[in-house]
Coordinates of C-alpha atoms in Angstrom, one line a residue:
Chain Q
M14 CA 70.3 90.3 129.7
T15 CA 73.8 91.5 128.7
N16 CA 74.5 88.1 127.3
K17 CA 72.0 88.9 124.6
K18 CA 74.7 91.0 123.1
I19 CA 76.6 87.9 122.0
A20 CA 74.0 87.6 119.3
N21 CA 75.8 90.3 117.4
G22 CA 78.2 88.1 115.5
L23 CA 81.5 88.6 117.1
G24 CA 80.3 87.2 120.4
L25 CA 79.2 84.0 118.7
L26 CA 82.8 83.3 118.1
L27 CA 83.8 83.6 121.8
G28 CA 83.5 79.9 122.1
I29 CA 86.3 79.4 119.7
F30 CA 89.0 80.8 121.9
L31 CA 87.3 80.2 125.3
V32 CA 88.9 76.9 125.7
S33 CA 86.3 75.8 128.2
G34 CA 83.4 77.6 126.6
Q35 CA 81.6 77.9 129.9
A36 CA 80.9 81.6 129.7
L37 CA 78.2 81.0 127.2
A38 CA 76.5 78.4 129.3
F39 CA 75.7 80.9 132.0
E40 CA 73.3 83.8 131.7
G41 CA 74.6 86.6 133.8
D42 CA 72.4 88.4 136.3
A43 CA 73.5 91.9 137.3
K44 CA 71.5 91.9 140.5
R45 CA 73.2 88.8 141.8
G46 CA 76.5 90.2 140.5
R47 CA 76.2 93.1 142.9
A48 CA 76.5 90.8 145.8
V49 CA 79.5 89.0 144.3
A50 CA 81.2 92.4 143.7
A51 CA 81.3 93.1 147.5
T52 CA 84.8 91.5 147.6
C53 CA 86.0 93.4 144.6
T54 CA 85.3 97.0 145.6
A55 CA 88.4 97.3 147.8
C56 CA 90.4 97.6 144.6
H57 CA 88.0 98.1 141.7
Q58 CA 85.8 100.6 143.8
A59 CA 82.1 100.7 144.3
D60 CA 81.5 102.5 141.0
G61 CA 83.9 100.1 139.1
S62 CA 86.3 102.9 138.4
G63 CA 89.4 101.2 139.7
M64 CA 92.5 103.3 140.5
N65 CA 95.5 104.6 138.8
I66 CA 98.6 103.9 140.9
P67 CA 101.6 105.5 139.3
G68 CA 104.7 103.4 139.7
G69 CA 102.6 100.6 141.3
E70 CA 100.1 98.0 140.2
S71 CA 97.0 99.9 139.0
W72 CA 93.5 98.5 139.4
P73 CA 91.7 98.6 136.1
R74 CA 88.3 100.2 135.5
L75 CA 85.8 97.5 135.0
A76 CA 82.7 99.8 134.7
G77 CA 81.2 99.6 131.2
L78 CA 83.5 96.9 129.8
D79 CA 81.8 94.2 127.7
A80 CA 80.4 91.4 129.9
D81 CA 81.8 88.6 127.8
Y82 CA 85.2 90.2 127.8
L83 CA 85.1 90.5 131.6
A84 CA 84.0 86.9 132.0
K85 CA 86.7 85.7 129.7
Q86 CA 89.4 87.5 131.8
L87 CA 88.0 86.0 135.0
H88 CA 88.1 82.5 133.5
D89 CA 91.6 83.1 132.3
F90 CA 92.8 84.2 135.7
K91 CA 91.1 81.2 137.3
A92 CA 92.7 78.8 134.9
G93 CA 96.1 80.4 135.0
R94 CA 96.0 81.5 131.3
R95 CA 96.3 85.1 132.6
Q96 CA 98.6 85.5 135.5
N97 CA 98.6 88.1 138.3
A98 CA 99.3 87.4 141.9
T99 CA 97.0 90.1 143.2
M100 CA 93.9 89.3 141.1
A101 CA 94.1 85.5 140.7
P102 CA 92.9 84.6 144.2
F103 CA 89.8 86.7 143.8
A104 CA 89.0 85.0 140.5
K105 CA 89.5 81.6 141.9
M106 CA 86.9 82.3 144.6
L107 CA 84.2 82.6 141.9
D108 CA 82.2 79.8 140.3
D109 CA 81.1 80.0 136.7
Q110 CA 77.7 81.5 137.6
Q111 CA 79.3 84.1 139.8
I112 CA 81.6 85.1 137.0
A113 CA 78.7 85.6 134.6
D114 CA 76.8 87.6 137.2
V115 CA 79.7 89.9 138.3
A116 CA 80.6 90.5 134.7
A117 CA 77.0 91.5 133.9
Y118 CA 77.0 93.8 136.9
Y119 CA 80.2 95.7 135.9
S120 CA 79.3 95.8 132.2
Q121 CA 76.1 97.8 133.0
M122 CA 77.9 100.6 135.0
P123 CA 78.6 103.9 133.2
V124 CA 82.2 104.3 132.1
T125 CA 84.1 106.4 134.6
P126 CA 86.9 108.9 133.8
A127 CA 90.5 107.7 134.0
Q128 CA 93.7 109.1 135.5
G129 CA 97.3 109.3 134.2
G130 CA 96.5 111.4 131.1
D131 CA 98.2 114.4 132.5
V132 CA 101.4 114.6 130.4
D133 CA 102.9 117.1 128.0
A134 CA 101.3 117.9 124.7
E135 CA 104.0 116.3 122.6
L136 CA 103.6 112.9 124.3
L137 CA 99.8 113.2 124.0
A138 CA 100.2 113.9 120.3
R139 CA 102.3 110.8 119.8
G140 CA 99.7 108.8 121.7
E141 CA 96.9 110.1 119.6
Q142 CA 98.8 109.2 116.5
L143 CA 99.3 105.6 117.6
A144 CA 95.7 105.2 118.8
L145 CA 94.0 106.6 115.7
H146 CA 96.5 106.3 112.8
G147 CA 99.1 103.9 114.1
D148 CA 102.8 104.0 113.0
W149 CA 103.0 101.8 110.0
D150 CA 106.6 102.5 109.5
K151 CA 107.1 100.4 112.6
Y152 CA 104.1 98.2 111.6
I153 CA 102.1 99.4 114.7
V154 CA 98.5 99.0 113.5
P155 CA 96.2 101.8 114.8
C156 CA 94.6 100.7 118.1
K157 CA 91.2 101.7 116.8
S158 CA 91.5 99.2 113.9
C159 CA 90.8 96.5 116.5
H160 CA 89.5 98.3 119.6
G161 CA 86.8 99.9 117.5
P162 CA 85.5 103.5 116.9
G163 CA 86.8 105.8 119.6
N164 CA 88.8 102.8 121.0
Q165 CA 85.6 102.1 122.9
G166 CA 85.6 98.4 122.1
A167 CA 84.4 96.1 119.3
G168 CA 82.3 93.1 120.0
S169 CA 83.3 90.9 122.9
T170 CA 86.8 90.2 121.7
F171 CA 88.2 93.7 121.7
P172 CA 87.8 95.6 125.0
G173 CA 87.3 99.3 125.3
I174 CA 90.6 100.9 126.2
A175 CA 89.7 104.6 126.0
S176 CA 89.2 106.1 129.5
Q177 CA 91.2 103.3 131.0
H178 CA 93.9 104.2 133.6
A179 CA 97.3 105.0 132.0
G180 CA 99.1 102.9 134.7
Y181 CA 97.0 99.8 133.9
I182 CA 97.4 100.2 130.1
E183 CA 101.2 100.6 130.5
N184 CA 101.4 97.5 132.7
Q185 CA 99.4 95.4 130.3
L186 CA 101.5 96.4 127.2
R187 CA 104.7 95.7 129.1
A188 CA 103.3 92.4 130.3
W189 CA 102.7 91.4 126.7
Q190 CA 106.2 92.5 125.7
A191 CA 107.7 90.4 128.4
D192 CA 105.4 87.4 127.6
K193 CA 103.8 87.7 131.0
R194 CA 100.3 88.2 129.4
S195 CA 99.5 86.0 126.5
N196 CA 95.8 85.2 126.9
D197 CA 94.8 87.2 123.8
P198 CA 93.3 85.2 120.9
Q199 CA 95.7 84.5 118.1
N200 CA 98.4 86.7 119.7
L201 CA 96.6 89.6 118.1
M202 CA 97.6 92.0 120.9
G203 CA 101.0 90.6 121.6
A204 CA 102.2 91.1 118.0
I205 CA 101.4 94.8 118.3
A206 CA 102.7 95.4 121.8
K207 CA 106.1 93.9 120.9
R208 CA 106.7 96.6 118.3
M209 CA 106.2 99.5 120.7
S210 CA 109.0 101.5 122.3
D211 CA 108.8 102.5 125.9
E212 CA 107.9 106.0 124.8
D213 CA 105.2 104.7 122.5
I214 CA 103.7 102.9 125.5
R215 CA 103.7 105.9 127.8
A216 CA 102.3 108.1 125.0
V217 CA 99.4 105.9 124.0
S218 CA 98.5 105.0 127.6
A219 CA 98.3 108.7 128.6
W220 CA 96.3 109.6 125.5
L221 CA 93.8 106.8 126.0
A222 CA 93.4 107.7 129.7
S223 CA 92.8 111.4 128.7
Q224 CA 89.7 110.4 126.6
T225 CA 86.2 110.8 127.9
V226 CA 83.7 108.1 127.0
T227 CA 80.0 108.9 127.2
S228 CA 78.3 105.6 128.1
K229 CA 75.8 104.2 125.7
K230 CA 74.0 102.6 128.6
Chain S
M23 CA 123.0 100.4 83.2
K24 CA 124.7 102.5 85.9
R25 CA 123.0 102.4 89.2
N26 CA 122.5 105.6 91.0
K27 CA 123.2 105.1 94.7
K28 CA 122.3 108.5 95.8
T29 CA 118.9 109.3 97.2
L30 CA 116.9 111.5 94.8
A31 CA 116.7 114.9 96.1
V32 CA 113.3 115.5 97.7
A33 CA 112.0 119.0 97.3
G34 CA 111.6 120.5 100.7
A35 CA 114.6 118.8 102.3
A36 CA 113.2 119.7 105.8
L37 CA 110.8 116.8 105.4
A38 CA 111.5 113.9 107.7
A39 CA 110.0 111.3 105.3
G40 CA 109.0 111.3 101.7
V41 CA 112.2 109.6 100.6
S42 CA 112.8 108.1 97.2
L43 CA 115.7 105.9 96.3
A44 CA 116.5 105.5 92.7
A45 CA 118.2 102.2 93.3
F46 CA 119.2 99.9 96.1
A47 CA 120.9 101.9 98.7
D48 CA 122.3 101.2 102.1
P49 CA 121.1 101.7 104.7
L50 CA 117.4 101.1 104.0
P51 CA 114.9 103.7 105.1
P52 CA 113.5 102.7 108.5
A53 CA 110.0 101.9 107.1
V54 CA 111.5 99.4 104.6
D55 CA 113.9 98.1 107.2
T56 CA 110.9 97.2 109.4
L57 CA 109.4 95.2 106.6
V58 CA 112.6 93.4 105.7
K59 CA 113.1 92.4 109.4
M60 CA 109.5 91.0 109.4
G61 CA 110.4 88.8 106.4
F62 CA 109.3 90.9 103.4
P63 CA 111.8 90.8 100.5
A64 CA 114.5 93.5 100.5
P65 CA 114.4 95.8 97.5
K66 CA 116.2 94.3 94.6
E67 CA 119.0 96.1 92.8
G68 CA 117.4 98.6 90.4
E69 CA 114.0 98.8 92.1
L70 CA 112.4 102.1 92.9
V71 CA 111.9 102.4 96.6
H72 CA 109.7 105.2 97.8
V73 CA 108.6 106.0 101.4
P74 CA 105.6 108.3 100.9
P75 CA 105.2 111.3 103.2
T76 CA 103.0 110.9 106.3
M77 CA 100.2 113.2 107.4
A78 CA 102.7 114.7 109.9
D79 CA 105.0 115.5 107.0
L80 CA 102.0 117.2 105.3
E81 CA 101.4 119.4 108.3
A82 CA 105.1 120.4 108.3
A83 CA 105.3 121.0 104.5
N84 CA 105.7 124.4 103.0
I85 CA 102.8 124.4 100.6
H86 CA 99.7 126.6 100.3
P87 CA 97.4 126.1 103.2
K88 CA 94.5 125.6 100.8
L89 CA 96.3 122.7 99.1
K90 CA 97.1 121.3 102.5
A91 CA 93.4 121.4 103.3
V92 CA 92.5 119.6 100.1
I93 CA 95.1 116.8 100.6
R94 CA 93.8 116.4 104.2
R95 CA 90.3 116.1 102.8
G96 CA 91.6 113.4 100.3
H97 CA 93.2 111.5 103.1
D98 CA 89.9 111.7 105.1
L99 CA 87.9 110.4 102.1
F100 CA 90.4 107.6 101.6
T101 CA 90.3 106.4 105.2
N102 CA 86.6 107.1 105.8
T103 CA 85.0 106.5 102.4
Q104 CA 81.9 105.5 104.3
Q105 CA 81.1 109.2 104.4
L106 CA 80.1 108.8 100.8
R107 CA 77.7 105.9 101.6
G108 CA 74.6 106.1 99.5
K109 CA 76.1 108.5 97.1
N110 CA 79.2 106.9 95.7
V111 CA 79.7 103.9 98.0
F112 CA 77.2 101.1 98.4
N113 CA 79.1 98.6 100.5
D114 CA 80.8 98.4 103.9
M115 CA 84.3 99.4 102.7
N116 CA 86.8 102.3 102.9
C117 CA 89.6 102.6 100.3
S118 CA 91.9 101.8 103.3
S119 CA 90.1 98.5 103.8
C120 CA 92.4 97.0 101.1
H121 CA 95.1 99.7 100.8
L122 CA 96.4 99.4 104.3
G123 CA 98.3 102.0 106.2
E124 CA 96.4 104.9 104.5
G125 CA 97.5 103.7 101.1
R126 CA 101.2 104.0 101.9
M127 CA 102.2 100.4 102.6
P128 CA 104.3 98.4 100.2
F129 CA 102.7 94.9 99.4
S130 CA 99.3 96.4 100.3
G131 CA 98.6 98.0 97.0
P132 CA 100.2 101.3 97.7
V133 CA 98.3 103.8 95.7
W134 CA 100.9 106.4 94.8
P135 CA 102.3 104.4 91.8
A136 CA 99.2 105.3 89.9
A137 CA 100.1 109.0 90.2
V138 CA 103.4 108.5 88.4
T139 CA 102.7 105.7 86.0
L140 CA 99.4 107.1 84.6
P141 CA 98.1 108.0 82.0
D142 CA 98.8 104.6 80.7
Y143 CA 97.0 101.8 78.8
R144 CA 95.0 99.4 81.0
D145 CA 93.9 96.0 79.9
K146 CA 90.8 96.1 82.2
N147 CA 89.0 98.7 80.0
G148 CA 91.2 98.6 76.9
H149 CA 92.1 102.3 76.8
V150 CA 94.5 104.9 78.2
N151 CA 93.5 105.8 81.8
N152 CA 94.5 108.8 83.9
L153 CA 94.6 108.9 87.7
E154 CA 91.0 110.0 88.2
E155 CA 89.8 107.1 86.0
R156 CA 91.9 104.7 88.0
I157 CA 90.3 105.9 91.2
A158 CA 86.9 105.8 89.6
D159 CA 87.5 102.1 88.8
C160 CA 87.9 101.2 92.5
F161 CA 84.6 103.1 93.2
A162 CA 82.7 101.1 90.5
Y163 CA 84.1 97.7 91.5
S164 CA 85.8 97.6 94.9
M165 CA 83.3 100.0 96.6
N166 CA 80.4 98.5 94.6
G167 CA 79.4 102.1 93.8
T168 CA 79.6 104.9 91.3
P169 CA 82.4 107.4 91.3
P170 CA 82.4 111.1 92.1
E171 CA 82.4 113.1 88.8
Y172 CA 85.8 113.8 87.2
G173 CA 87.0 117.2 88.4
S174 CA 84.6 117.3 91.3
D175 CA 85.8 118.4 94.7
D176 CA 85.9 114.9 96.1
M177 CA 87.7 113.5 93.0
L178 CA 90.2 116.4 93.1
A179 CA 90.8 115.8 96.9
L180 CA 91.4 112.1 96.4
S181 CA 93.8 112.5 93.5
A182 CA 95.6 115.3 95.3
Y183 CA 96.2 112.8 98.2
H184 CA 97.5 110.2 95.7
Q185 CA 99.8 112.6 94.1
W186 CA 101.1 114.0 97.4
L187 CA 102.0 110.4 98.4
A188 CA 104.1 110.2 95.3
K189 CA 106.0 113.3 96.2
G190 CA 109.6 113.2 94.9
V191 CA 109.2 110.2 92.6
P192 CA 110.1 110.9 89.0
M193 CA 107.2 110.8 86.5
Y194 CA 107.0 107.7 84.3
P195 CA 109.8 105.9 86.2
D196 CA 111.7 103.2 84.2
Q197 CA 112.4 101.0 87.2
P198 CA 110.0 98.4 88.7
I199 CA 108.4 99.7 91.9
Y200 CA 109.2 98.0 95.2
G201 CA 106.1 96.5 96.9
R202 CA 103.6 97.5 94.2
G203 CA 100.3 95.8 94.1
F204 CA 99.6 92.7 96.1
P205 CA 102.3 90.3 94.9
A206 CA 101.1 86.7 95.1
P207 CA 103.2 84.0 96.6
Q208 CA 104.0 81.0 94.4
R209 CA 100.8 79.1 93.5
P210 CA 100.9 75.6 95.1
A211 CA 100.2 72.5 93.0
S212 CA 96.7 72.1 94.3
L213 CA 94.2 74.2 96.3
S214 CA 91.8 73.0 99.0
Y215 CA 88.5 74.7 99.6
A216 CA 87.9 72.7 102.7
N217 CA 91.3 73.6 104.2
G218 CA 90.7 77.2 103.2
E219 CA 87.4 77.2 105.0
A220 CA 88.8 75.6 108.2
L221 CA 91.7 78.1 108.2
Y222 CA 89.3 81.1 107.7
M223 CA 87.2 80.0 110.7
E224 CA 90.4 79.6 112.8
K225 CA 92.3 82.7 111.8
C226 CA 90.0 85.3 110.3
A227 CA 86.4 84.8 111.5
I228 CA 87.1 86.4 114.8
C229 CA 87.1 89.8 113.0
H230 CA 85.4 89.2 109.6
G231 CA 82.7 86.9 111.0
K232 CA 81.9 83.3 110.2
D233 CA 79.6 84.4 107.4
G234 CA 82.1 86.9 106.0
S235 CA 79.9 89.9 106.8
G236 CA 82.5 91.8 108.8
L237 CA 81.5 94.0 111.7
Y238 CA 79.5 97.2 111.5
Q239 CA 78.9 98.4 115.1
G240 CA 76.5 101.2 116.2
G241 CA 76.4 102.4 112.6
K242 CA 80.2 102.5 112.3
Y243 CA 82.7 100.6 110.3
V244 CA 84.9 98.2 112.2
F245 CA 85.9 95.2 110.1
P246 CA 85.2 94.9 106.4
P247 CA 83.3 92.0 104.8
P248 CA 85.4 89.8 102.5
W249 CA 82.2 88.5 100.8
G250 CA 78.5 89.0 100.7
D251 CA 76.3 92.0 100.0
G252 CA 78.5 94.5 101.9
S253 CA 81.7 93.5 100.0
N254 CA 83.3 94.4 96.7
N255 CA 81.5 93.2 93.6
W256 CA 82.5 90.5 91.1
G257 CA 84.4 93.0 88.9
A258 CA 86.9 94.1 91.6
G259 CA 90.6 93.2 91.2
I260 CA 90.6 91.3 94.5
V261 CA 88.3 88.6 93.3
R262 CA 91.2 87.3 91.2
T263 CA 92.5 84.3 93.3
H264 CA 96.1 85.4 93.0
T265 CA 95.4 89.0 94.0
M266 CA 93.4 87.7 97.1
A267 CA 96.2 85.3 97.9
G268 CA 98.7 88.2 97.7
F269 CA 96.6 90.4 99.8
I270 CA 96.2 87.8 102.5
K271 CA 99.8 86.6 102.6
N272 CA 101.1 90.1 102.9
N273 CA 98.5 91.7 105.2
M274 CA 96.4 89.3 107.2
P275 CA 95.6 88.4 109.9
L276 CA 95.8 92.1 110.8
G277 CA 99.1 92.9 112.4
Q278 CA 100.6 89.6 111.5
P279 CA 101.6 89.7 107.8
L280 CA 103.5 86.7 106.3
S281 CA 102.4 84.5 109.2
L282 CA 100.5 82.1 106.8
S283 CA 102.3 79.7 104.5
D284 CA 101.9 80.1 100.8
Q285 CA 99.6 77.1 100.7
E286 CA 97.5 78.5 103.5
A287 CA 97.2 81.9 101.9
W288 CA 96.1 80.4 98.6
D289 CA 93.7 78.0 100.2
I290 CA 91.9 80.8 102.1
A291 CA 91.9 82.9 99.0
Y292 CA 90.4 80.0 97.1
Y293 CA 87.7 79.7 99.7
I294 CA 86.9 83.5 99.9
T295 CA 86.8 84.0 96.2
Q296 CA 84.2 81.2 95.9
Q297 CA 81.7 83.0 98.0
E298 CA 78.9 85.2 96.6
R299 CA 79.1 89.0 96.2
P300 CA 77.3 91.7 94.3
Q301 CA 77.1 91.3 90.5
D302 CA 79.8 92.6 88.1
P303 CA 78.6 96.0 86.8
R304 CA 79.5 94.8 83.3
Y305 CA 76.8 92.1 83.5
K306 CA 73.8 92.7 81.2
G307 CA 71.8 89.5 82.0
S308 CA 74.2 86.7 81.0
V309 CA 77.2 85.4 82.9
D310 CA 78.5 83.8 79.8
E311 CA 78.5 87.1 77.9
V312 CA 80.6 88.6 80.7
L313 CA 83.0 85.7 80.5
E314 CA 83.2 85.9 76.8
K315 CA 84.1 89.6 76.9
F316 CA 86.1 89.9 80.0
G317 CA 87.3 86.4 80.6
P318 CA 90.5 86.7 78.6
T319 CA 91.7 89.9 80.5
F320 CA 90.1 89.4 83.9
H321 CA 87.7 86.6 84.8
K322 CA 90.1 83.8 83.8
F323 CA 91.8 84.6 87.1
S324 CA 88.6 84.6 89.1
S325 CA 85.9 82.0 90.0
Y326 CA 83.1 84.0 88.3
G327 CA 80.8 81.7 86.4
K328 CA 82.5 78.6 87.8
V329 CA 80.4 75.9 89.5
R330 CA 81.3 75.6 93.1
E331 CA 82.1 71.9 93.8
V332 CA 80.7 71.7 97.4
D333 CA 77.2 72.6 96.4
G334 CA 77.0 72.9 92.6
H335 CA 76.2 76.6 92.8
R336 CA 77.2 78.6 89.8
L337 CA 79.1 81.7 91.1
G338 CA 77.9 85.1 89.9
D339 CA 74.7 83.8 88.3
H340 CA 72.3 86.2 89.8
A341 CA 71.0 89.8 89.5
N342 CA 71.9 90.8 93.1
W343 CA 73.6 94.2 92.8
G344 CA 74.0 94.7 96.6
E345 CA 72.8 97.8 98.2
K346 CA 73.0 99.9 95.1
G347 CA 70.2 97.9 93.5
E348 CA 69.4 97.9 89.9
K349 CA 68.9 101.6 89.3
I350 CA 72.4 102.9 90.2
K351 CA 74.9 102.1 87.4
P352 CA 78.5 103.3 87.7
W353 CA 78.7 105.8 84.9
N354 CA 82.3 105.2 84.2
V355 CA 82.0 101.5 83.3
G356 CA 82.1 100.8 79.6
R357 CA 82.7 104.5 78.7
P358 CA 85.0 104.5 75.8
R359 CA 87.8 107.0 75.0
F360 CA 89.7 108.0 71.9
K361 CA 87.4 105.9 69.7
D362 CA 88.6 107.5 66.5
L363 CA 92.3 107.9 67.4
E364 CA 94.5 106.0 65.0
V365 CA 97.1 103.8 66.5
E366 CA 100.3 102.9 64.7
Q367 CA 101.6 99.5 65.7

């Protein structure tokens, strides 16, 4: 059912950067996905909320993320295009159908609140600036220009990042800076991450984590 | 001519930004330094370099709170022009869809130069235009709409924002302005529609859609449409191939300016500017008449009225006005000024 969303234009293009293109071939079934998710809850939690682990490796919230985005990430982990020692073994256990199913399952959960947004007002203000208006003097394009209104995601290419854990966002931005994550289409994200200072990263991560998203679903 | 190396004094020296340089000066302001490091040309000796104030500077500025509120409103209209949808705007664009970085960015048609160079003569309509009239023009063509009245609250707010961005720049500057407009790269010997199409699909379609319709999601603007009913009409400045090439080279893909070669930027521009879009509001039923009147000053740079090679379609030969339909006509188009004023040559 969620795969129907790909009809909305952006999703149609998924095949272009999905080297394999398998995600499109499999219709996800959220009910079957629930069973697959049994192995995931240890980290991503039963409600898909993940966990903010300051100073450690945070587990991202999966609840309410776009199904095709989730599927793409799982394929990328599986194929080694996205690398992470903790997560990769779990992706490798899944076949293409299970990937589609578990992605459908998480995408239908309501978005949960995030942690790590508890920082001083000045840092939050900088974060809001970057997320909504950018800092063009450093050629940092506003996050919302790609991640959509409210930074809640645009199509299947640009994931929702509002109400994601600060620790996870920070880790991802640093991974892009260090060329440890490079599975984004056309280096769209990497180009931006590399222009950010350490303080920019902390600021925008905290602000995004402090945002509440009311689920459309 | 003696070059002045000092920065021009900016009123309200407490401001962090809002810096104007009369001439090349070392070191460059950080905003310009960023661009130069990314490969944009450094300011040439004698060019006017101006870093417009940011919205944070506005909040910190010592001006009347009511003026602040009006400038804020202008900024809001500029970056979310969709709030005038159905009234003044009849496509899927904001002013900031083409004037990136809230109208402040060099090489992205920064809008403040209009506030210090107008009133001036414009070829496009053959008379002397002021700032409001220049803004009205982008409503009639780029927004495929009809402008707010001169002197109206919305028009005042928009022009106040433009003028605020020009803070500290001398009126009628003699020097050329650094990064004005959408400077086009060198035109290659030949242009390829097929290559432009392939490159568009590879580098641009992920955001703007294969069919050029952009992305409107849940009733909200995300990515603007480079062609089609939701785009600017045939009379907009960006339909000129060189302007489109300049826009693309210096601004796209988003976040990666100057990543395309000159040939690539021109090929993509050649492809995009040969797609259909709403009719030029100066059209009265005949493409040839538009070409005769506005060819020499404008359409000789566009593909309007040309026959597209791939399918033999004559571009612009239709009465599709886009969402505004037939009834709404931009009131400013074709409105003369100073008809009886004598001009000494």
